[in-house]
PDB file of C-alpha atoms in Angstrom:
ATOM      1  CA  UNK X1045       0.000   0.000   0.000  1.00  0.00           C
ATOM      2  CA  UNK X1046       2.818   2.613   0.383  1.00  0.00           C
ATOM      3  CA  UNK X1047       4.033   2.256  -3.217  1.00  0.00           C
ATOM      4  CA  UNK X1048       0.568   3.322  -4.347  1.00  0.00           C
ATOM      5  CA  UNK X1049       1.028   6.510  -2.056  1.00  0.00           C
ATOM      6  CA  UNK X1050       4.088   7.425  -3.467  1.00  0.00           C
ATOM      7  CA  UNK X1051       3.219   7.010  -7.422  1.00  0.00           C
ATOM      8  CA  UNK X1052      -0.227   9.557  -6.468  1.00  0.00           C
ATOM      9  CA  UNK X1053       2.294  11.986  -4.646  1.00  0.00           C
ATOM     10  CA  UNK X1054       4.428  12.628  -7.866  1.00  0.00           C
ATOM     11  CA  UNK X1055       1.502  12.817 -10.327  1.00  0.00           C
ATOM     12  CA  UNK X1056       0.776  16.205  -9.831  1.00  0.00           C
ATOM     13  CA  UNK X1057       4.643  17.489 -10.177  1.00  0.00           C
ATOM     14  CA  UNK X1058       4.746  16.066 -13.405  1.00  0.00           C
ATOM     15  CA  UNK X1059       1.454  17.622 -14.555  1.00  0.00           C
ATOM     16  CA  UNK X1060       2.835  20.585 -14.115  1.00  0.00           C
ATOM     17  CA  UNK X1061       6.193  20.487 -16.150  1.00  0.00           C
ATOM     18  CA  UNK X1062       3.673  19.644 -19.150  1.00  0.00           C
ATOM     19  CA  UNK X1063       2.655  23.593 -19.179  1.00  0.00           C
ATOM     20  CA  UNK X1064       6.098  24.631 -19.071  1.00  0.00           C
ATOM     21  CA  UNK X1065       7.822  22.896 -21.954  1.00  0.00           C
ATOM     22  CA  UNK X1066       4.886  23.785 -24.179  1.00  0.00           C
ATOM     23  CA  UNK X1067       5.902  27.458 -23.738  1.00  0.00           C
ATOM     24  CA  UNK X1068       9.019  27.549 -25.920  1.00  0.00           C
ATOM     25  CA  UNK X1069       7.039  25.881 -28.456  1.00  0.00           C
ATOM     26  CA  UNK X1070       4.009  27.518 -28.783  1.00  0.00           C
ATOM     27  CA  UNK X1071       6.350  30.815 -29.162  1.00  0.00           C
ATOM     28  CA  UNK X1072       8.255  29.276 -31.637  1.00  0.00           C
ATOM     29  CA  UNK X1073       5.343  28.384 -33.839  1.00  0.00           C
ATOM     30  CA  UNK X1074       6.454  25.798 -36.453  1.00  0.00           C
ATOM     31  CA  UNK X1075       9.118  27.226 -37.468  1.00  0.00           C
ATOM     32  CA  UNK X1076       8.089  30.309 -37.983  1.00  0.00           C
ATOM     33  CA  UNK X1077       9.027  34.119 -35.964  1.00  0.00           C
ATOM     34  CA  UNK X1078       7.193  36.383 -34.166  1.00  0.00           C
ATOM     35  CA  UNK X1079       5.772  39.265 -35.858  1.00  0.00           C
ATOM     36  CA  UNK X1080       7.075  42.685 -34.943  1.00  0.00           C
ATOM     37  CA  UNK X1081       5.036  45.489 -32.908  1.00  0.00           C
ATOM     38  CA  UNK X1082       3.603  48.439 -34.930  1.00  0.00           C
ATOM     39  CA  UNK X1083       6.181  51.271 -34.633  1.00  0.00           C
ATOM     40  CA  UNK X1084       4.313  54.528 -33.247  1.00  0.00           C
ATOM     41  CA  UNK X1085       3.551  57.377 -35.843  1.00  0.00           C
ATOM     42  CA  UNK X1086       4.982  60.667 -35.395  1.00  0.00           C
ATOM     43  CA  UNK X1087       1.709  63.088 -36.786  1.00  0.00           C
ATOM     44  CA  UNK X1088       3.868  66.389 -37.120  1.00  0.00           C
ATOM     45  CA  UNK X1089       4.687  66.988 -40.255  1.00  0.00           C
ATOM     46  CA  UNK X1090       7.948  67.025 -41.695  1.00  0.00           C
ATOM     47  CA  UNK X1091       9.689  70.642 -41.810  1.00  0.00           C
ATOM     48  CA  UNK X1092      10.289  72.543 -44.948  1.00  0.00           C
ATOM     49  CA  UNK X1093      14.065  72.220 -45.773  1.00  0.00           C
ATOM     50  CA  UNK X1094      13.740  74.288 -48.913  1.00  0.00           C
ATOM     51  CA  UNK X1095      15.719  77.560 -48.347  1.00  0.00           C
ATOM     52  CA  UNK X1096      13.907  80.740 -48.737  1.00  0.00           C
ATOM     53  CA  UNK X1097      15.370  83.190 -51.150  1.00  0.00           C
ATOM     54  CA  UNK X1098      18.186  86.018 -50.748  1.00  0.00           C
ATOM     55  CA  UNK X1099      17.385  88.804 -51.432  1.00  0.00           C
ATOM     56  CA  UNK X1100      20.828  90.162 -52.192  1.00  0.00           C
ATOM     57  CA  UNK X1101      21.332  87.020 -54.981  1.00  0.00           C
ATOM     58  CA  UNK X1102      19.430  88.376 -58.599  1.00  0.00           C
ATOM     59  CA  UNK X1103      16.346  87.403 -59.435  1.00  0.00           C
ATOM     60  CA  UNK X1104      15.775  84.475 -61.701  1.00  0.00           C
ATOM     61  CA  UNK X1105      15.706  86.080 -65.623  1.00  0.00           C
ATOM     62  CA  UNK X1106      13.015  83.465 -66.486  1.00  0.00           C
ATOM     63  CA  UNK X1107      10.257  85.065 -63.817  1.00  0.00           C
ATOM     64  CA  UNK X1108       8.178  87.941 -64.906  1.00  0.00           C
ATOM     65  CA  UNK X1109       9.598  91.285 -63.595  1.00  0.00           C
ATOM     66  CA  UNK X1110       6.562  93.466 -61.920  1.00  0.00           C
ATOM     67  CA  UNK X1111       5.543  95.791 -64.335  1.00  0.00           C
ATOM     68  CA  UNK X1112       6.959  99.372 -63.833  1.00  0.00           C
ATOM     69  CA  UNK X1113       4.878 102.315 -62.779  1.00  0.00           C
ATOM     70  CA  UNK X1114       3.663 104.648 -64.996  1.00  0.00           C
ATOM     71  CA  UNK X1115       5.820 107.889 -65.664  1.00  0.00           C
ATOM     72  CA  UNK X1116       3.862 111.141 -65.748  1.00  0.00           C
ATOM     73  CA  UNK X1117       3.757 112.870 -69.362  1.00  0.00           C
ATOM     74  CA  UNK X1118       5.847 115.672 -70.127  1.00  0.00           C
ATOM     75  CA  UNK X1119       5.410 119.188 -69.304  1.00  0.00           C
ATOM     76  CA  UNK X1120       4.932 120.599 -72.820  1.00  0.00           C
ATOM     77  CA  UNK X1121       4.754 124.146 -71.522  1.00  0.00           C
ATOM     78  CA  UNK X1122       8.118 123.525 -69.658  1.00  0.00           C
ATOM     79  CA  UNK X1123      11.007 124.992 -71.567  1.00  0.00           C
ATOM     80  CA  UNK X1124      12.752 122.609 -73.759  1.00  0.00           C
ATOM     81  CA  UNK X1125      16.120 121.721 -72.741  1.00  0.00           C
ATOM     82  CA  UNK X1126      19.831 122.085 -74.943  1.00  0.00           C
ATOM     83  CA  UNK X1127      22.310 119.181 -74.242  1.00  0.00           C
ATOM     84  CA  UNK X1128      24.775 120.610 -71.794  1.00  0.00           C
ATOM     85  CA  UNK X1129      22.927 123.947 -71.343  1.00  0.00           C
ATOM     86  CA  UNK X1130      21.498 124.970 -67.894  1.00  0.00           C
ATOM     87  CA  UNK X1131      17.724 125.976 -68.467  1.00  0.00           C
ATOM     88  CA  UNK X1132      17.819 128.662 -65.895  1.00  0.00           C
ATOM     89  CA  UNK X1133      21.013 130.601 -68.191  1.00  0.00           C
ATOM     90  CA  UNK X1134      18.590 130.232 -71.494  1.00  0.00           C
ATOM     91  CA  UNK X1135      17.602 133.786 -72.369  1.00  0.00           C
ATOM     92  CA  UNK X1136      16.056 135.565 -75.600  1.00  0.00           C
ATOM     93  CA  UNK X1137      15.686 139.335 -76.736  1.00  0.00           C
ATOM     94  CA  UNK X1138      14.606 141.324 -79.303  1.00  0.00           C
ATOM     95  CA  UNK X1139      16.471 143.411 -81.747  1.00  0.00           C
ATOM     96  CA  UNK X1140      14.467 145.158 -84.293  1.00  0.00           C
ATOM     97  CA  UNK X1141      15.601 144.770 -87.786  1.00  0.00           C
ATOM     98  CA  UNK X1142      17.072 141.317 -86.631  1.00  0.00           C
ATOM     99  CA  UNK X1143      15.635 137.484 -86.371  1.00  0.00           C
ATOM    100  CA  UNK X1144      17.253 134.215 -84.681  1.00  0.00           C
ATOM    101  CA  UNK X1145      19.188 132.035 -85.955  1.00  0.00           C
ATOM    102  CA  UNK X1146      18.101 128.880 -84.455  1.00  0.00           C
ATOM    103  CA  UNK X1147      21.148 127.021 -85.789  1.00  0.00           C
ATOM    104  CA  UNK X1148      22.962 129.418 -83.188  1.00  0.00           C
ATOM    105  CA  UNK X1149      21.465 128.436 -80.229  1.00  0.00           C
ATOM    106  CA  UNK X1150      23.337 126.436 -77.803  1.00  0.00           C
ATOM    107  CA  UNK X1151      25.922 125.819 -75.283  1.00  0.00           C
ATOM    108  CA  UNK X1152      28.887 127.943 -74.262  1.00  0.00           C
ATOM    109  CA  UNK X1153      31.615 127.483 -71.934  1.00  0.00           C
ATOM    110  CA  UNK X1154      30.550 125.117 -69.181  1.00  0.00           C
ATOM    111  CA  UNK X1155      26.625 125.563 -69.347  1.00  0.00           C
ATOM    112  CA  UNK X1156      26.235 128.864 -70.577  1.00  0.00           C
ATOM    113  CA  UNK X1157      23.741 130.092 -73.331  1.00  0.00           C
ATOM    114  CA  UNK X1158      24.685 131.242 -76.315  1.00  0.00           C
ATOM    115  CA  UNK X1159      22.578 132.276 -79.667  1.00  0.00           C
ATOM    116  CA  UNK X1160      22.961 134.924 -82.803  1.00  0.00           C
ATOM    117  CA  UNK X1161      20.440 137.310 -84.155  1.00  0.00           C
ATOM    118  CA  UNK X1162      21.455 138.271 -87.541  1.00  0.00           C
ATOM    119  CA  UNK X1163      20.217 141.269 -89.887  1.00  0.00           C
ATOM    120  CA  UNK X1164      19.291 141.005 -93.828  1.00  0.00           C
ATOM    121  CA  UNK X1165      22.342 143.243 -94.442  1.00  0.00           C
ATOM    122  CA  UNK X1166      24.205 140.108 -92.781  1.00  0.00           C
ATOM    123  CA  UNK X1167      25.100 142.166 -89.448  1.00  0.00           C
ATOM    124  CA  UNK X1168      25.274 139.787 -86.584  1.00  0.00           C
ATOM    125  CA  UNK X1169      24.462 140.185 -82.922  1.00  0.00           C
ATOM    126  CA  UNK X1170      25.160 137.414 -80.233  1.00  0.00           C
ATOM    127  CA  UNK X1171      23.705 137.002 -76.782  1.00  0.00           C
ATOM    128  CA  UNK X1172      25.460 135.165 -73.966  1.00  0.00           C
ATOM    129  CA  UNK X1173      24.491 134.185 -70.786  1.00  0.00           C
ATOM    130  CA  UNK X1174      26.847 132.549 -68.670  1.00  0.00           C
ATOM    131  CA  UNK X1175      27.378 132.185 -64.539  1.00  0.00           C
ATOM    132  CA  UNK X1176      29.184 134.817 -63.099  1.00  0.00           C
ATOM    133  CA  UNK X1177      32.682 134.888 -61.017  1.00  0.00           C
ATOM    134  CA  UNK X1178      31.347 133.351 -57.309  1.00  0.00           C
ATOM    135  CA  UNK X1179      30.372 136.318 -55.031  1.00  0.00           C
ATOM    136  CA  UNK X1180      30.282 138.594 -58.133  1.00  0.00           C
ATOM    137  CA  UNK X1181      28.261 142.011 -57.601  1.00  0.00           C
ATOM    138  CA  UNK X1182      25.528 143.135 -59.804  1.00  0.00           C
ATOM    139  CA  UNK X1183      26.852 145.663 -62.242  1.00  0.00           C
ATOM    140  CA  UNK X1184      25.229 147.960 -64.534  1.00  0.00           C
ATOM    141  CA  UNK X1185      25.595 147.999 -68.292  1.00  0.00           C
ATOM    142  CA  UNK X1186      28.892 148.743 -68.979  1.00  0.00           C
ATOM    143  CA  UNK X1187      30.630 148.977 -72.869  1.00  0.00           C
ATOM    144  CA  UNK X1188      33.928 147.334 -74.023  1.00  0.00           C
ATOM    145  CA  UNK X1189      35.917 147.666 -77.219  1.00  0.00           C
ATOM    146  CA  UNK X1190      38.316 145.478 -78.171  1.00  0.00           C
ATOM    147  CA  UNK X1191      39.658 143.703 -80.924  1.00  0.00           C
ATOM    148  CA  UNK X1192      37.444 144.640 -83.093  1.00  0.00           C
ATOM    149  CA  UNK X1193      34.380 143.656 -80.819  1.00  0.00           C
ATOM    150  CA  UNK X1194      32.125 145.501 -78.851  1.00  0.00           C
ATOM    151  CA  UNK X1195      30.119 144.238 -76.052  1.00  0.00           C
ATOM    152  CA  UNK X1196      27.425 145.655 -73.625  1.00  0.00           C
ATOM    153  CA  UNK X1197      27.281 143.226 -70.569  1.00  0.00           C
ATOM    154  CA  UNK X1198      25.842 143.385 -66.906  1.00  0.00           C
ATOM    155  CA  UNK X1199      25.768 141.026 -63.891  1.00  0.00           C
ATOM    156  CA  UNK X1200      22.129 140.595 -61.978  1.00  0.00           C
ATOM    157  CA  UNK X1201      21.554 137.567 -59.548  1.00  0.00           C
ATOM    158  CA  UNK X1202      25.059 135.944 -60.446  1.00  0.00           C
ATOM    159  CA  UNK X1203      24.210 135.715 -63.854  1.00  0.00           C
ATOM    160  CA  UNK X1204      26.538 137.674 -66.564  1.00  0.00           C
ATOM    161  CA  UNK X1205      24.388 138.973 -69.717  1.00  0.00           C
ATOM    162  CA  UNK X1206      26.257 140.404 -72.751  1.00  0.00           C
ATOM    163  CA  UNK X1207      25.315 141.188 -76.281  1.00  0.00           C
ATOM    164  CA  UNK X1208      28.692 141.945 -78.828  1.00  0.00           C
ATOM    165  CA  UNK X1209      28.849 141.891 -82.396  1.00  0.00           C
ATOM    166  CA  UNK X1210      31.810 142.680 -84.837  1.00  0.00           C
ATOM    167  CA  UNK X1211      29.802 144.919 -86.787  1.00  0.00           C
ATOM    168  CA  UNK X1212      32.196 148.106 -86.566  1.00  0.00           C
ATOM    169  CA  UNK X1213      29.281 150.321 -87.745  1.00  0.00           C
ATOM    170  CA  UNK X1214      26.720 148.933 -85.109  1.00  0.00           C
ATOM    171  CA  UNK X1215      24.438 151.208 -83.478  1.00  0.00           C
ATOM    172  CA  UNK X1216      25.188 151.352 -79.697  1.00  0.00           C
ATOM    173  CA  UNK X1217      21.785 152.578 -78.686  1.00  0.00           C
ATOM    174  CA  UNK X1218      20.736 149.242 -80.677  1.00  0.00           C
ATOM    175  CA  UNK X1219      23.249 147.368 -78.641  1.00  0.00           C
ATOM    176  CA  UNK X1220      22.631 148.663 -75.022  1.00  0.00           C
ATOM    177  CA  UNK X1221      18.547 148.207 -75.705  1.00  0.00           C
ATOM    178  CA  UNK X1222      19.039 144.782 -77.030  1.00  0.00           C
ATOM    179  CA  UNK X1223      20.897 143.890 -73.884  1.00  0.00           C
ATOM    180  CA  UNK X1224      18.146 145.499 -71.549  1.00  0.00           C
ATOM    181  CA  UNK X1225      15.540 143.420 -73.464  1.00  0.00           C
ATOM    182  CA  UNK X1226      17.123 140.288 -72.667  1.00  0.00           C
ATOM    183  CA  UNK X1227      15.453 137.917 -70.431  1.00  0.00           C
ATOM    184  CA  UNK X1228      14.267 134.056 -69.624  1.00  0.00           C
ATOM    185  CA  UNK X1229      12.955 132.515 -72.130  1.00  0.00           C
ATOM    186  CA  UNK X1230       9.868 130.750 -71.732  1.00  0.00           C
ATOM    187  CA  UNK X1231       8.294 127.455 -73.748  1.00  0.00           C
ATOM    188  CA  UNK X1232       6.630 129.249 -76.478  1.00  0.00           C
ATOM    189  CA  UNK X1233       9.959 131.956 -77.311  1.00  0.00           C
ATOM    190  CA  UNK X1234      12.039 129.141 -76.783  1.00  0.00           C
ATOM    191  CA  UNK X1235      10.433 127.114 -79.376  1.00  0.00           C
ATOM    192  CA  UNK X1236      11.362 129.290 -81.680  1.00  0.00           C
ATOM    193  CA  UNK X1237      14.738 129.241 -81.163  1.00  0.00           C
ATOM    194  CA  UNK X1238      14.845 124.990 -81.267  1.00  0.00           C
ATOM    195  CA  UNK X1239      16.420 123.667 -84.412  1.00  0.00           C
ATOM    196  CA  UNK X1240      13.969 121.414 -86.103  1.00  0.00           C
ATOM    197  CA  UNK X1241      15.302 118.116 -86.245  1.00  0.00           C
ATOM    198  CA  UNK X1242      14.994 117.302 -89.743  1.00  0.00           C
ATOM    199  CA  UNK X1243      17.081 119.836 -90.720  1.00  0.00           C
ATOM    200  CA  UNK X1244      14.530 122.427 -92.216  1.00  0.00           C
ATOM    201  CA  UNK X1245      12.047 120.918 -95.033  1.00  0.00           C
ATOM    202  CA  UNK X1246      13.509 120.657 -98.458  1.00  0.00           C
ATOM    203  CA  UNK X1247      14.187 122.787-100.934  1.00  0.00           C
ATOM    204  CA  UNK X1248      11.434 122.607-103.554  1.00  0.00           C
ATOM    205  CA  UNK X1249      12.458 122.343-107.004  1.00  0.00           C
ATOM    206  CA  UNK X1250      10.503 123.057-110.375  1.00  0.00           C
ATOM    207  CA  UNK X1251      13.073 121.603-112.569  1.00  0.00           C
ATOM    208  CA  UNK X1252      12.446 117.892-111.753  1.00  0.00           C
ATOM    209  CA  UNK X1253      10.301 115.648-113.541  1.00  0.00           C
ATOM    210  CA  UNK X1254       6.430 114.711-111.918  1.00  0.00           C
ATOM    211  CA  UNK X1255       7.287 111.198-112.210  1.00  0.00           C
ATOM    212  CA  UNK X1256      10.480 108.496-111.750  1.00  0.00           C
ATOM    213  CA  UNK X1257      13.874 110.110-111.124  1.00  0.00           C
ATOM    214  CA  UNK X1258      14.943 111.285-114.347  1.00  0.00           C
ATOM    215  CA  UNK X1259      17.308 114.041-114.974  1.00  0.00           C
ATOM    216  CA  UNK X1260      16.081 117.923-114.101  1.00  0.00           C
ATOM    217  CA  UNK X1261      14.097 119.573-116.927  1.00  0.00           C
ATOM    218  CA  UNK X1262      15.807 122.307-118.659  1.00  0.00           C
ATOM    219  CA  UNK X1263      13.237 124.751-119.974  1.00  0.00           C
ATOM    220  CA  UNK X1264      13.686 126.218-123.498  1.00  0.00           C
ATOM    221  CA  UNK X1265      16.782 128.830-123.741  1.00  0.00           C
ATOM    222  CA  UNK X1266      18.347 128.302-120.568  1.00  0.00           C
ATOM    223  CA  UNK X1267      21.247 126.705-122.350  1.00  0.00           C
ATOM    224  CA  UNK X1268      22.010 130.123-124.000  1.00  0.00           C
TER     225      UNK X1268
END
């Protein structure tokens, strides 16, 4: 009767190995391997590593500049200007008896204004207006002679104003007036005293055929 104790006694120890070797082989599978846990999900976004531009670096050719503002028209009462010619020197007068040359207008010296009047006996008169000496008084009209020119000039506001000509037989009274008539020009005077670009329109002649561009007609007896 005491071996039948004993055998009942070691039953239950054996029972329970049985759960503990099936362990290893139910995480074994047959053969096969555990699958891997879900890695977590980061939900921020990933940062923009594009860098934004310079604005010292030029701009790409291929974009579209932005369109430019509009410039405001042109004065066309302001006083047209003469390459190298300060508008504040540009003067006119009047001489009776003589017209402007517009050829003659233009710069003197530095920036000064220069321009002829001439007469239909061919006298010429010139008119100059240039910057004084700095810290140069105002001066009446005074007359100089010399080298065979004679000029009538004054100084007002730091500006010097002369009229000479080389005329020996020039009227001084004409002179001294001429000077005292000087003054600013303004848009529509000055206009006048523009050379037109073109030159002057062209000389119209009658000798040239109406049509093609055949040799100038000679009419009867001008040979002689």
């Amino acid at each position: 009767m005491i071996p039948q104790r004993s055998a009942r006694r070691r039953l239950p120890a054996t029972v329970l190995l049985l759960p503990l070797l099936a362990l290893p082989l139910t995480a074994c599978g047959s053969g096969g391997t555990a699958a891997p846990a879900a890695e977590a999900v980061d939900p921020t976004p990933p940062a923009d590593t594009s860098a934004a531009p310079d604005p010292s670096e030029p701009a790409d050719p291929s974009e579209p500049a932005d369109p430019a503002e509009p410039t405001a028209p042109a004065d066309p009462s302001a006083p047209a200007e003469f390459p190298g010619v300060d508008p504040e020197l540009i003067y006119l007068t009047e001489i009776p008896g003589y017209t402007l040359a517009p050829q003659s207008a233009g710069v003197i010296g530095d920036d000064g204004w220069g321009c002829s009047y001439v007469s239909a006996t061919g006298g010429t008169i010139e008119l100059r207006v240039e910057r004084a000496e700095p810290g140069a008084a105002d001066t009446d009209i005074t007359a100089d002679r010399a080298a065979g020119i004679t000029e009538f000039h004054r100084i007002r506001d730091g500006v010097r104003i002369s009229v000479l000509t080389t005329d020996p037989d020039a009227d001084p009274d004409l002179l001294r007036a001429a000077l005292e008539a000087a003054h600013p020009a303004d848009a529509a005077e000055l206009a006048g005293a523009l050379p037109r670009k073109d030159g002057g329109a062209p000389v119209q002649r009658g000798d040239l055929p109406p049509n093609g561009d055949g040799a100038p007609l000679d009419p009867e007896g001008a040979a002689g």
